[in-house]
Amino acid sequence: MVADAVVYHPAVSHYLKFVATTVGRDKLLRTIQYFARFYAWYLLRTNRPAAAVQPWEAVKKQFGLVRKVLRAGKNVEHFKAAAVAADARNMDPVLRYAAVGRQLGYAGYLTFDLATLLDTLGVRKSPATKRFQREAFRFWAMGLACSVVAQTYTLYRLRQREARVDRKEGEGVVESKRIVLERAASRLQLTSDLCDLAVPLSALNWVGFDDGFIGLAGTLSINDGAPQHPLHVSPTANWLTTTRPSSTLPPRPAIMAAPAELGELGLSIVGLGSEYPPYSLKPDALETLARKYYPESPAMLKVLAINRYTGIDYRSSIGTADHPLVNQDHAPSITELHKIFMSDGVPLAIGAARKALAEARIEPAQVTHVVSTTCTNSANPGYDHFVAKALELGPGVEKVLLHGCGCSGGLAALRTAANLCLGHAMRGKPARILVVALEVSTSMVRSELDSINATQETRIGVALFSDCGSAVVLSNGIADHSNSTGIPPPIYELLGWEHRVIPDTEEDLGFDVDPIGWKVVLSPRVPKLTQAVLAPTYAAMMNSLPPLPTAYQTPADFDWAMHPGGATILTGAEKAMNISPEHMRASYDTYIRHGNSSSATIFSVLDRLRSKEMDELAPGGRVRDFVIGCAFGPGITVEMCMLKRNMATGDSIILSGLQTPPETESEAGSGPSEDGIDEDEDEQRPHDPSQDESAAEEAFINEAMEHVELD
């Protein structure tokens, strides 16, 4: 048990994910190298014998040499990054030019640094080495200076954005939280850049820093590479560290006779995948269509005003505001909507399913069931038939398609799959169930705008919904002897669930059928109704579970994967359960970056929650072992489940290649040298629909815009 506690500790997981990457190893080597530089200086200043200093000098030199070899050829990445940033015409001009200057500076540094490699290795000495090294430092200083300009300008713009935020509204609360998070990231990057800048300036003799100062600066500049709580930069200002009163809910009563032990169900999620479409709608996309096809009216103006303050930066979509489907002289019919669902939507479900199956290491022949859900299509055969066909699942695979579940469909499908798993377990048979959710909502924008114009009702669904396909693989833990890879490790164990309906609320939340597409039903009572039902649903679920560890008794003891139906749903959950935004960090992140993708959202939230950057935003810096999933659907129905996260699994780090170039210390013995390349993870922000760059290029642009990861 002690060994398990050590092996599965989050710190071990983060360490493995960190050192398993080239950048992680480089940062680790750089930390040791710069500390050795500082400590060698310290020993000299305290008159220690040469024998005591020599080992640290050797560490400094040899580690610098290793890092110099490892970064050979990386200049190409930065030349490409500069070109992509230069082509990003929709980027703020200051940030664009700063990004180009930064990447050209880094590319120049790495190019001249590469030119000194053979001399440093002793293969071929060159009298030009010292000159090349000096030019390298000039380029590095230029790149860092551009980065400092970009971060300073970013902080200025954030201050302007903050002044326009109305914190009395729910949407303003979300925006203010996002601003604080972005400010913390920008300040962290600015601090790192200023520390890095000391190295080339000293090497060029433009400043008179000694080796002790340079060693400390070089060590501090890589603080974003070490596992830590990133928001320690400004704990007093950070929205994620706001103190809250302890839960007023009574602690879970003791169970005299536990019905089972935790995990006895044997159910586990072994694969997860989400697939968003290639376009991202900014709030102005809705205004474009509204002003183009509809007259100005009080209701339309009110909806457009709300649209600007939902807290959503982008809504993922299968098309832009220029898509032919939404630019006819009439709203598209159900027939037209069905065609776009099949042509553009089903591939999202297939992509998500393939990701989940790949992570689960399951071949198509091992899939026993497919449980699917959607509320944006109702054709027969259902879309699940075509997903199974594309995945080449066996002809005997059992399929179930849920309809009428709305935003709670993802957890409803998981609950259904769990019961099927248990049924197979009773028969002694393995179950590997593919659970799929797919929604294409943005194609119904004209239908919603028609209703706003005709009825003069404030229908805000049109400003919230987006498109997504997501999937999980649920296993009952019984070995499948036809699969040589065995049972994959769980990502989440499913420990239990609760389902209930709020009486007499059919008229408050729904999705009504109409000749020109489904119509969102969303009454003003929904936030209060959902807020009120959370505590009793939580209590009922907790009472149905075996005893949990004593550290998990109140809502704030858990992480929460809440379906982000809207800003007021999330803030209402905070009030009802006395939890902080930190507890729902993946829900907020998904809502801001993608919007509400109905049933497909919850699996995307669970996928995002296990990422390293979300772990670093955990309440108090502690990632919870247990996670509560929750979603609301038409009826109004409530779906809630208890999950236990396996800390040994998590997403791999995807690197964009944009860094602060390494300094070069050992290289020719000429002054400072080794590095500060700050490689940030690719945050996979949705790209502006007006840009045609590929996904990889988008990652470069976002890095250039300084939306840095906090890791």
XYZ file of C-alpha atoms in Angstrom:
711
model
C 0.000 0.000 0.000
C 2.873 2.363 0.837
C 4.501 1.526 -2.495
C 1.232 2.271 -4.324
C 0.904 5.596 -2.540
C 4.371 6.568 -3.721
C 4.079 5.215 -7.267
C 0.698 6.797 -7.954
C 1.411 10.107 -6.241
C 0.698 13.137 -8.513
C 4.274 14.354 -8.041
C 5.593 11.142 -9.604
C 3.184 11.489 -12.526
C 4.228 15.096 -13.154
C 7.910 14.162 -12.885
C 7.550 11.423 -15.499
C 5.611 13.675 -17.867
C 8.248 16.381 -17.393
C 11.438 14.393 -17.927
C 9.925 12.257 -20.709
C 10.171 15.209 -23.104
C 13.190 16.782 -24.772
C 12.248 20.153 -23.322
C 11.751 18.710 -19.857
C 15.184 17.115 -19.896
C 16.737 20.308 -21.241
C 15.196 22.387 -18.470
C 16.367 19.892 -15.864
C 19.903 19.989 -17.270
C 19.767 23.762 -17.399
C 18.698 24.018 -13.767
C 21.635 21.897 -12.671
C 24.023 23.763 -14.971
C 23.099 27.234 -13.746
C 23.059 26.170 -10.126
C 26.538 24.713 -10.648
C 27.620 28.046 -12.077
C 26.287 29.888 -9.028
C 27.741 27.402 -6.557
C 31.179 27.419 -8.180
C 31.155 31.214 -7.863
C 30.092 30.920 -4.234
C 32.920 28.499 -3.432
C 35.454 30.805 -5.047
C 34.130 33.818 -3.122
C 34.426 31.911 0.159
C 38.040 30.904 -0.605
C 37.367 27.212 -0.912
C 40.199 25.102 -2.417
C 40.334 24.476 -6.164
C 39.546 20.805 -5.566
C 36.141 21.818 -4.185
C 35.375 24.168 -7.069
C 36.526 21.948 -9.952
C 33.616 19.411 -9.858
C 31.037 22.207 -10.131
C 32.934 23.846 -12.973
C 32.954 20.473 -14.739
C 29.192 20.062 -14.252
C 28.607 23.533 -15.650
C 30.766 22.862 -18.704
C 29.640 19.307 -19.519
C 25.935 19.955 -19.040
C 26.237 23.010 -21.274
C 27.897 20.917 -23.958
C 25.167 18.274 -23.834
C 22.471 20.913 -24.172
C 24.286 22.551 -27.072
C 24.219 19.256 -28.978
C 20.551 18.603 -28.153
C 19.376 21.922 -29.556
C 21.215 21.651 -32.875
C 18.811 22.323 -35.740
C 16.075 23.954 -33.668
C 16.638 27.253 -35.444
C 14.344 26.013 -38.238
C 11.386 25.924 -35.825
C 11.845 29.558 -34.963
C 12.220 30.679 -38.571
C 8.887 28.981 -39.274
C 7.328 30.561 -36.189
C 8.442 34.001 -37.403
C 6.928 33.392 -40.834
C 3.620 32.209 -39.400
C 3.421 35.177 -37.010
C 4.152 37.547 -39.906
C 1.219 36.066 -41.846
C -1.214 36.414 -38.928
C -2.858 39.562 -40.262
C -5.666 39.482 -37.680
C -3.235 39.638 -34.759
C -2.726 42.890 -32.885
C 0.085 44.711 -34.797
C 2.219 45.268 -31.689
C 2.037 41.609 -30.696
C 2.597 40.467 -34.272
C 5.756 42.521 -34.796
C 7.011 41.574 -31.332
C 6.388 37.909 -32.121
C 8.263 38.161 -35.420
C 11.170 39.944 -33.717
C 11.234 37.430 -30.913
C 11.326 34.402 -33.178
C 13.876 35.896 -35.558
C 16.054 36.736 -32.567
C 15.844 33.170 -31.299
C 16.422 31.749 -34.771
C 19.495 33.959 -35.235
C 20.827 32.908 -31.852
C 20.421 29.217 -32.607
C 21.928 29.597 -36.086
C 25.132 31.218 -34.838
C 25.161 28.846 -31.869
C 25.086 25.920 -34.306
C 28.027 27.406 -36.191
C 30.178 27.025 -33.062
C 29.254 23.397 -32.405
C 32.209 21.699 -34.155
C 34.684 24.000 -32.432
C 33.107 23.309 -29.031
C 33.235 19.556 -29.604
C 36.903 19.824 -30.603
C 36.230 18.428 -34.073
C 37.339 21.516 -35.994
C 38.702 24.667 -34.395
C 37.788 27.969 -35.987
C 39.064 31.509 -35.330
C 35.530 32.777 -36.068
C 33.954 30.949 -33.109
C 34.189 33.842 -30.666
C 32.707 36.238 -33.225
C 29.844 33.802 -33.962
C 29.176 33.415 -30.245
C 29.021 37.189 -29.774
C 26.554 37.523 -32.676
C 24.497 34.733 -31.128
C 24.205 36.670 -27.888
C 23.138 39.822 -29.772
C 20.309 37.912 -31.454
C 19.251 36.321 -28.183
C 19.108 39.713 -26.469
C 17.005 41.034 -29.372
C 14.536 38.162 -29.075
C 14.185 38.588 -25.334
C 13.718 42.347 -25.694
C 10.844 41.728 -28.123
C 9.324 39.269 -25.677
C 9.535 41.833 -22.866
C 7.769 44.378 -25.094
C 5.028 41.853 -25.902
C 4.448 40.973 -22.250
C 4.403 44.603 -21.148
C 1.906 45.447 -23.882
C -0.202 42.411 -22.942
C -0.390 43.594 -19.332
C -1.457 47.036 -20.562
C -4.249 45.535 -22.674
C -5.413 43.348 -19.801
C -5.696 46.444 -17.632
C -7.871 48.066 -20.302
C -10.075 44.945 -20.567
C -10.456 44.819 -16.797
C -11.688 48.408 -16.679
C -14.580 47.492 -18.996
C -15.737 44.456 -16.992
C -18.992 44.640 -15.046
C -18.456 42.306 -12.084
C -22.095 42.526 -11.068
C -23.085 40.239 -13.957
C -22.265 36.521 -14.133
C -20.565 36.988 -17.482
C -18.411 39.739 -16.028
C -17.342 37.446 -13.220
C -16.111 34.872 -15.739
C -14.264 37.539 -17.731
C -12.596 39.001 -14.644
C -11.401 35.548 -13.621
C -9.962 34.967 -17.067
C -8.147 38.305 -16.944
C -6.531 37.500 -13.588
C -5.370 34.147 -14.954
C -3.925 35.736 -18.107
C -2.231 38.450 -16.062
C -0.557 35.866 -13.839
C 0.711 34.019 -16.916
C 2.019 37.217 -18.504
C 3.781 38.328 -15.323
C 5.383 34.925 -14.959
C 6.677 35.044 -18.528
C 7.891 38.625 -18.110
C 9.827 37.665 -14.977
C 11.397 34.735 -16.803
C 12.357 36.932 -19.775
C 13.986 39.565 -17.557
C 16.011 36.902 -15.739
C 17.087 35.417 -19.071
C 18.053 38.840 -20.391
C 20.802 39.123 -17.789
C 22.719 36.290 -19.476
C 23.334 37.710 -22.996
C 23.743 41.261 -21.672
C 26.500 40.066 -19.341
C 28.146 37.981 -22.073
C 28.243 41.056 -24.319
C 29.759 43.099 -21.461
C 26.841 45.533 -21.631
C 26.271 45.023 -17.914
C 28.681 43.979 -15.173
C 26.895 41.060 -13.530
C 29.096 38.426 -11.924
C 28.731 34.646 -12.242
C 26.792 34.435 -8.984
C 24.073 36.778 -10.264
C 23.960 35.080 -13.673
C 23.713 31.650 -12.066
C 20.769 32.696 -9.910
C 19.033 34.496 -12.791
C 19.448 31.485 -15.066
C 18.012 29.173 -12.412
C 15.028 31.421 -11.660
C 14.177 31.956 -15.332
C 13.168 28.320 -15.772
C 10.718 28.300 -12.855
C 7.853 27.596 -15.245
C 9.365 24.250 -16.077
C 9.199 22.904 -12.559
C 6.027 21.410 -11.117
C 4.427 24.096 -8.985
C 1.226 26.000 -8.485
C 1.626 28.646 -11.183
C -0.631 31.146 -9.517
C 1.731 31.587 -6.593
C 2.971 34.538 -8.611
C 0.204 36.715 -7.189
C -1.807 34.824 -4.603
C -3.595 37.891 -3.275
C -4.979 38.869 -6.667
C -5.714 35.448 -8.031
C -9.345 34.484 -8.420
C -8.409 30.846 -8.017
C -7.046 31.422 -4.513
C -10.032 33.338 -3.189
C -10.933 31.919 0.183
C -14.396 30.565 0.686
C -16.254 29.470 3.780
C -16.234 25.792 4.504
C -19.185 23.898 3.180
C -22.410 24.429 5.060
C -23.617 21.055 3.907
C -23.627 18.452 6.639
C -20.838 15.900 6.412
C -21.748 12.585 4.962
C -23.263 10.389 7.660
C -21.376 7.296 8.656
C -22.578 4.054 7.118
C -22.856 1.283 9.642
C -22.768 -1.517 7.126
C -21.095 -0.611 3.871
C -22.734 -2.304 0.900
C -19.425 -2.735 -0.880
C -15.855 -1.543 -1.105
C -14.782 1.281 -3.385
C -14.164 0.053 -6.888
C -16.092 -3.171 -6.356
C -18.167 -2.435 -9.462
C -15.016 -2.907 -11.515
C -15.997 -0.128 -13.947
C -13.338 2.130 -15.417
C -12.907 4.629 -18.225
C -9.837 3.410 -20.128
C -9.936 5.749 -23.127
C -10.998 9.362 -23.686
C -11.173 11.523 -26.788
C -12.728 14.772 -27.960
C -12.811 16.294 -31.424
C -13.722 19.914 -32.081
C -14.389 21.221 -35.608
C -11.816 23.434 -37.356
C -13.621 26.757 -37.001
C -14.143 29.015 -33.995
C -16.821 31.687 -33.872
C -16.156 34.905 -32.034
C -19.175 36.754 -30.611
C -19.259 39.068 -33.621
C -20.142 36.140 -35.928
C -23.693 36.107 -34.535
C -23.992 39.862 -34.979
C -22.921 39.532 -38.603
C -25.811 37.181 -39.415
C -28.351 39.065 -37.306
C -27.654 42.411 -38.943
C -27.468 40.884 -42.403
C -30.824 39.089 -42.392
C -33.016 40.562 -39.644
C -34.378 44.011 -38.800
C -33.330 45.746 -35.627
C -35.710 45.072 -32.745
C -35.604 45.278 -28.945
C -35.367 41.496 -28.537
C -32.639 41.140 -31.162
C -30.607 43.967 -29.640
C -30.927 42.406 -26.190
C -29.797 38.987 -27.406
C -26.820 40.521 -29.220
C -25.881 42.447 -26.084
C -25.998 39.244 -24.025
C -23.963 37.510 -26.736
C -21.090 39.900 -26.117
C -20.931 39.050 -22.400
C -21.461 35.308 -22.142
C -17.861 34.751 -21.040
C -17.245 32.621 -24.147
C -14.260 33.665 -26.248
C -14.894 31.158 -29.039
C -17.676 28.723 -29.991
C -16.339 25.756 -31.919
C -18.242 25.354 -35.172
C -18.375 23.271 -38.353
C -18.383 26.507 -40.383
C -17.976 30.265 -40.297
C -20.561 33.027 -40.596
C -19.956 32.819 -44.365
C -21.095 29.185 -44.633
C -23.666 28.774 -47.456
C -26.062 26.873 -45.172
C -26.684 29.924 -42.981
C -26.589 32.465 -45.796
C -29.714 31.489 -47.716
C -32.788 33.712 -47.906
C -34.435 31.377 -45.397
C -33.418 29.249 -42.432
C -32.265 25.747 -43.464
C -34.775 22.904 -43.241
C -34.350 19.770 -41.142
C -33.352 17.950 -44.329
C -30.520 20.416 -44.941
C -29.489 20.287 -41.288
C -29.370 16.495 -41.431
C -27.056 16.563 -44.440
C -24.584 18.874 -42.720
C -24.801 16.780 -39.538
C -23.807 13.686 -41.502
C -21.133 15.317 -43.674
C -19.461 17.558 -41.078
C -20.620 16.222 -37.727
C -20.198 12.453 -37.959
C -16.452 12.758 -38.764
C -16.052 14.525 -35.391
C -17.593 11.541 -33.604
C -15.405 9.146 -35.579
C -12.276 11.140 -34.733
C -13.116 11.271 -31.041
C -13.893 7.538 -30.992
C -10.576 6.703 -32.627
C -8.711 8.730 -30.011
C -10.525 6.942 -27.190
C -9.927 3.488 -28.694
C -6.262 4.268 -29.310
C -5.718 5.325 -25.712
C -7.559 2.227 -24.486
C -5.379 0.061 -26.777
C -8.511 -1.700 -27.978
C -8.991 -3.097 -31.464
C -12.394 -2.613 -33.147
C -13.134 -6.323 -32.758
C -12.933 -5.973 -28.959
C -15.729 -3.370 -28.751
C -18.832 -5.100 -27.390
C -21.313 -2.193 -27.323
C -21.756 1.325 -28.646
C -23.872 3.711 -26.571
C -24.397 7.048 -28.290
C -26.350 10.226 -27.746
C -27.322 13.372 -29.633
C -30.079 15.956 -29.493
C -29.314 17.610 -32.855
C -30.319 14.751 -35.176
C -33.012 12.065 -35.180
C -32.544 10.111 -38.421
C -32.866 6.348 -38.728
C -30.523 4.559 -38.745
C -28.892 6.812 -36.206
C -25.492 8.362 -36.644
C -24.039 5.651 -34.387
C -24.553 3.171 -37.236
C -22.227 5.170 -39.465
C -19.671 5.672 -36.701
C -19.557 1.908 -36.117
C -19.247 1.329 -39.861
C -16.365 3.792 -40.230
C -14.544 2.220 -37.273
C -15.098 -1.246 -38.783
C -16.668 -2.571 -35.603
C -17.882 -6.147 -35.661
C -21.354 -6.956 -37.020
C -22.379 -8.261 -33.608
C -21.664 -5.062 -31.696
C -24.708 -4.000 -29.665
C -25.814 -0.398 -30.246
C -27.991 1.929 -28.172
C -28.802 5.492 -29.250
C -30.206 7.867 -26.622
C -32.342 10.824 -27.651
C -34.106 13.507 -25.654
C -31.323 13.853 -23.068
C -29.912 17.199 -24.170
C -26.896 18.460 -22.250
C -27.077 15.588 -19.763
C -26.786 13.049 -22.600
C -23.081 12.370 -22.089
C -23.486 11.241 -18.482
C -26.792 9.521 -19.303
C -24.956 7.490 -21.955
C -22.182 6.690 -19.473
C -24.782 5.547 -16.926
C -26.432 3.342 -19.554
C -23.070 1.877 -20.535
C -22.279 1.188 -16.878
C -25.436 -0.860 -16.472
C -24.633 -2.800 -19.644
C -21.123 -3.444 -18.291
C -22.555 -4.799 -15.057
C -24.924 -7.030 -16.994
C -22.005 -8.535 -18.910
C -20.068 -8.948 -15.655
C -22.929 -10.960 -14.163
C -22.617 -13.274 -17.160
C -18.848 -13.466 -16.743
C -18.265 -11.740 -20.071
C -15.881 -8.854 -20.827
C -17.425 -5.537 -21.850
C -15.608 -2.776 -23.707
C -18.246 -0.143 -24.423
C -17.644 2.800 -26.718
C -19.690 5.779 -25.498
C -20.085 8.542 -28.092
C -21.682 12.001 -27.943
C -22.088 14.255 -30.982
C -23.740 17.641 -31.329
C -23.923 20.076 -34.256
C -25.753 23.113 -32.899
C -24.311 26.125 -34.708
C -26.008 25.207 -37.992
C -29.348 26.116 -36.351
C -28.409 29.754 -35.831
C -30.869 31.005 -38.470
C -33.722 29.036 -36.942
C -33.070 30.645 -33.556
C -32.732 34.119 -35.062
C -36.031 33.562 -36.890
C -37.727 32.850 -33.556
C -36.201 35.897 -31.870
C -37.388 38.099 -34.723
C -40.894 36.586 -34.859
C -41.679 36.208 -31.152
C -39.540 39.024 -29.718
C -38.411 36.629 -26.987
C -34.950 36.801 -25.437
C -33.601 33.435 -26.604
C -29.976 33.218 -25.454
C -29.234 29.631 -26.546
C -28.021 30.928 -29.887
C -25.129 32.658 -28.083
C -24.038 29.611 -26.069
C -24.057 26.448 -28.157
C -21.213 24.973 -30.190
C -20.224 21.768 -32.009
C -18.198 18.800 -30.765
C -17.767 15.047 -30.866
C -16.453 13.188 -27.821
C -16.066 9.590 -26.678
C -14.978 7.344 -23.830
C -14.327 3.622 -23.559
C -15.845 1.970 -20.475
C -14.547 -1.412 -19.295
C -15.953 -3.875 -16.749
C -12.468 -5.165 -15.913
C -12.999 -8.731 -17.098
C -10.063 -9.815 -19.242
C -10.586 -10.222 -22.969
C -8.305 -13.098 -23.924
C -8.430 -12.101 -27.587
C -6.592 -8.885 -26.715
C -2.889 -9.551 -26.137
C -2.340 -6.136 -24.543
C -4.495 -7.028 -21.541
C -6.710 -4.671 -19.548
C -5.511 -1.067 -19.959
C -5.008 1.031 -16.832
C -8.008 3.130 -15.807
C -8.118 6.853 -16.425
C -11.116 7.194 -14.141
C -12.841 4.508 -12.103
C -16.641 4.862 -12.097
C -17.762 4.302 -8.493
C -21.446 5.229 -8.636
C -24.058 7.612 -9.987
C -27.328 9.384 -9.249
C -30.180 10.340 -11.587
C -33.209 12.417 -10.709
C -35.849 14.673 -12.261
C -36.988 18.040 -10.924
C -40.811 17.817 -10.900
C -42.885 20.065 -13.165
C -39.981 21.611 -15.049
C -40.697 20.300 -18.575
C -41.367 23.838 -19.787
C -38.128 25.251 -18.400
C -35.451 23.362 -20.326
C -35.847 21.553 -23.617
C -35.228 21.336 -27.317
C -38.450 21.503 -29.332
C -38.687 20.104 -32.857
C -39.565 22.510 -35.659
C -39.614 22.329 -39.490
C -36.509 24.528 -39.563
C -34.594 22.812 -36.794
C -34.809 22.251 -33.078
C -35.604 25.236 -30.874
C -33.868 25.774 -27.546
C -36.183 26.119 -24.540
C -34.376 27.896 -21.695
C -36.413 29.691 -19.049
C -35.015 32.248 -16.577
C -35.798 29.777 -13.767
C -33.135 27.291 -14.850
C -30.165 28.692 -12.859
C -32.138 28.742 -9.591
C -33.691 25.320 -10.205
C -30.353 23.670 -10.947
C -28.655 25.416 -8.044
C -31.319 24.179 -5.628
C -31.157 20.525 -6.737
C -27.375 20.123 -6.506
C -27.061 19.607 -2.751
C -29.794 16.940 -2.399
C -28.495 15.067 -5.462
C -24.978 15.128 -4.041
C -26.200 13.884 -0.659
C -28.191 11.052 -2.234
C -25.209 9.926 -4.312
C -22.831 10.041 -1.355
C -25.200 7.968 0.751
C -25.359 5.332 -1.982
C -21.583 4.909 -2.126
C -19.316 2.808 0.077
C -17.350 4.851 2.623
C -14.841 7.216 1.077
C -11.558 8.237 2.720
C -12.007 10.727 5.543
C -10.445 13.463 3.401
C -13.429 13.267 1.030
C -16.609 14.164 2.920
C -17.735 17.644 1.799
C -18.193 19.023 -1.746
C -15.027 21.123 -1.533
C -12.983 17.963 -0.926
C -13.563 16.863 -4.543
C -12.694 18.124 -7.987
C -15.797 18.874 -10.071
C -16.403 18.178 -13.762
C -19.519 20.314 -14.137
C -21.201 20.631 -17.524
C -20.694 24.329 -18.425
C -24.254 25.087 -19.500
C -23.622 28.782 -18.953
C -21.795 31.183 -16.669
C -24.729 31.319 -14.244
C -24.815 27.513 -14.009
C -21.171 27.447 -12.918
C -21.405 30.359 -10.496
C -24.621 28.868 -9.115
C -22.808 25.608 -8.413
C -20.111 27.549 -6.562
C -22.729 29.089 -4.277
C -24.780 25.934 -3.773
C -21.840 23.670 -2.954
C -19.431 26.220 -1.435
C -16.744 25.366 -3.950
C -14.385 27.648 -5.846
C -13.799 28.089 -9.584
C -10.624 26.075 -9.028
C -12.730 23.012 -8.319
C -14.391 23.440 -11.737
C -11.291 24.689 -13.555
C -11.710 22.368 -16.554
C -15.377 23.371 -16.894
C -14.505 27.069 -17.015
C -11.629 26.434 -19.411
C -13.811 24.431 -21.809
C -16.645 26.965 -21.632
C -14.365 29.912 -22.397
C -12.472 28.231 -25.246
C -15.241 26.204 -26.899
C -18.669 27.141 -25.532
C -21.451 24.720 -24.608
C -21.435 21.684 -26.916
C -24.425 20.079 -25.152
C -24.028 16.339 -24.458
C -20.509 16.166 -25.932
C -19.088 18.710 -23.485
C -18.793 16.602 -20.327
C -16.329 14.112 -21.832
C -14.285 17.026 -23.164
C -14.221 18.491 -19.631
C -13.059 15.165 -18.165
C -10.374 14.962 -20.838
C -9.191 18.487 -20.086
C -9.289 17.970 -16.312
C -6.519 15.362 -16.401
C -4.063 17.675 -18.177
C -0.988 19.016 -16.436
C -2.016 22.652 -16.781
C -5.344 21.931 -15.071
C -3.553 20.023 -12.297
C -1.479 23.098 -11.580
C -4.653 25.121 -11.015
C -6.014 22.679 -8.435
C -7.367 24.151 -5.174
C -4.441 24.754 -2.864
C -2.160 23.098 -5.402
C -3.583 19.654 -4.535
C -5.165 17.514 -7.229
C -8.068 15.480 -5.887
C -8.225 11.721 -6.306
C -12.026 11.826 -6.539
C -14.013 13.763 -9.141
C -17.741 14.508 -9.258
C -19.274 14.732 -12.723
C -22.563 16.588 -13.127
C -24.843 17.748 -15.952
C -28.403 19.015 -16.383
C -30.755 18.108 -19.210
C -34.350 18.593 -20.381
C -36.999 17.633 -17.924
C -35.165 19.032 -15.885
C -33.001 15.954 -15.332
C -29.860 15.782 -13.209
C -27.039 13.328 -13.860
C -24.266 13.006 -11.286
C -21.485 10.450 -10.901
C -18.487 9.741 -8.703
C -15.153 9.039 -10.366
C -11.764 8.119 -8.960
C -8.902 9.453 -11.002
C -5.804 7.363 -11.678
C -2.952 9.817 -11.177
C -0.541 7.608 -13.108
C -2.299 8.447 -16.373
C -2.629 11.802 -18.080
C -2.245 13.621 -21.337
C 1.129 13.807 -23.026
C 2.843 17.151 -23.355
C 2.514 18.636 -26.832
C 5.180 21.196 -27.485
C 4.956 24.045 -29.906
C 8.705 24.501 -30.247
C 8.587 28.199 -29.389
C 11.167 28.911 -26.751
C 13.517 31.386 -25.235
C 16.781 30.200 -26.773
C 19.366 28.446 -24.712
C 22.402 30.309 -23.673
C 25.670 28.582 -24.456
C 27.935 28.291 -21.464
C 30.565 25.667 -22.097
C 31.053 26.574 -25.658
C 34.482 28.117 -26.126
C 34.814 29.261 -22.576
C 33.827 32.758 -23.568
C 31.541 34.136 -20.936
C 28.006 33.047 -20.189
C 26.297 30.560 -22.288
C 23.583 27.984 -21.838
C 20.050 28.529 -21.912
C 16.686 29.786 -21.178
C 14.511 28.328 -23.840
C 11.011 28.403 -22.465
C 9.111 25.807 -24.424
C 5.410 26.213 -23.774
C 2.822 23.517 -24.258
C 0.507 23.830 -27.215
C -2.684 25.053 -25.583
C -4.748 24.107 -28.630
C -6.736 27.325 -28.580
C -9.437 27.441 -31.194
C -8.281 29.497 -34.131
C -9.876 32.556 -35.634
C -12.142 31.472 -38.481
C -10.651 34.092 -40.768
C -7.293 32.361 -40.687
C -6.430 29.476 -42.945
C -3.380 28.234 -41.063
C -3.135 24.592 -40.105
C -3.530 23.454 -36.520
C 0.223 23.350 -36.045
C 0.619 26.884 -37.356
C -2.136 28.034 -35.028
C -0.122 26.760 -32.098
C 2.809 28.900 -33.240
C 0.597 31.984 -33.546
C -0.898 31.529 -30.118
C 2.540 31.209 -28.578
C 3.666 34.338 -30.367
C 0.639 36.110 -28.894
C 2.005 35.079 -25.482
C -0.916 32.941 -24.374
C 1.655 30.885 -22.508
C 0.955 27.718 -20.625
C 1.464 27.836 -16.858
C 3.724 24.818 -16.538
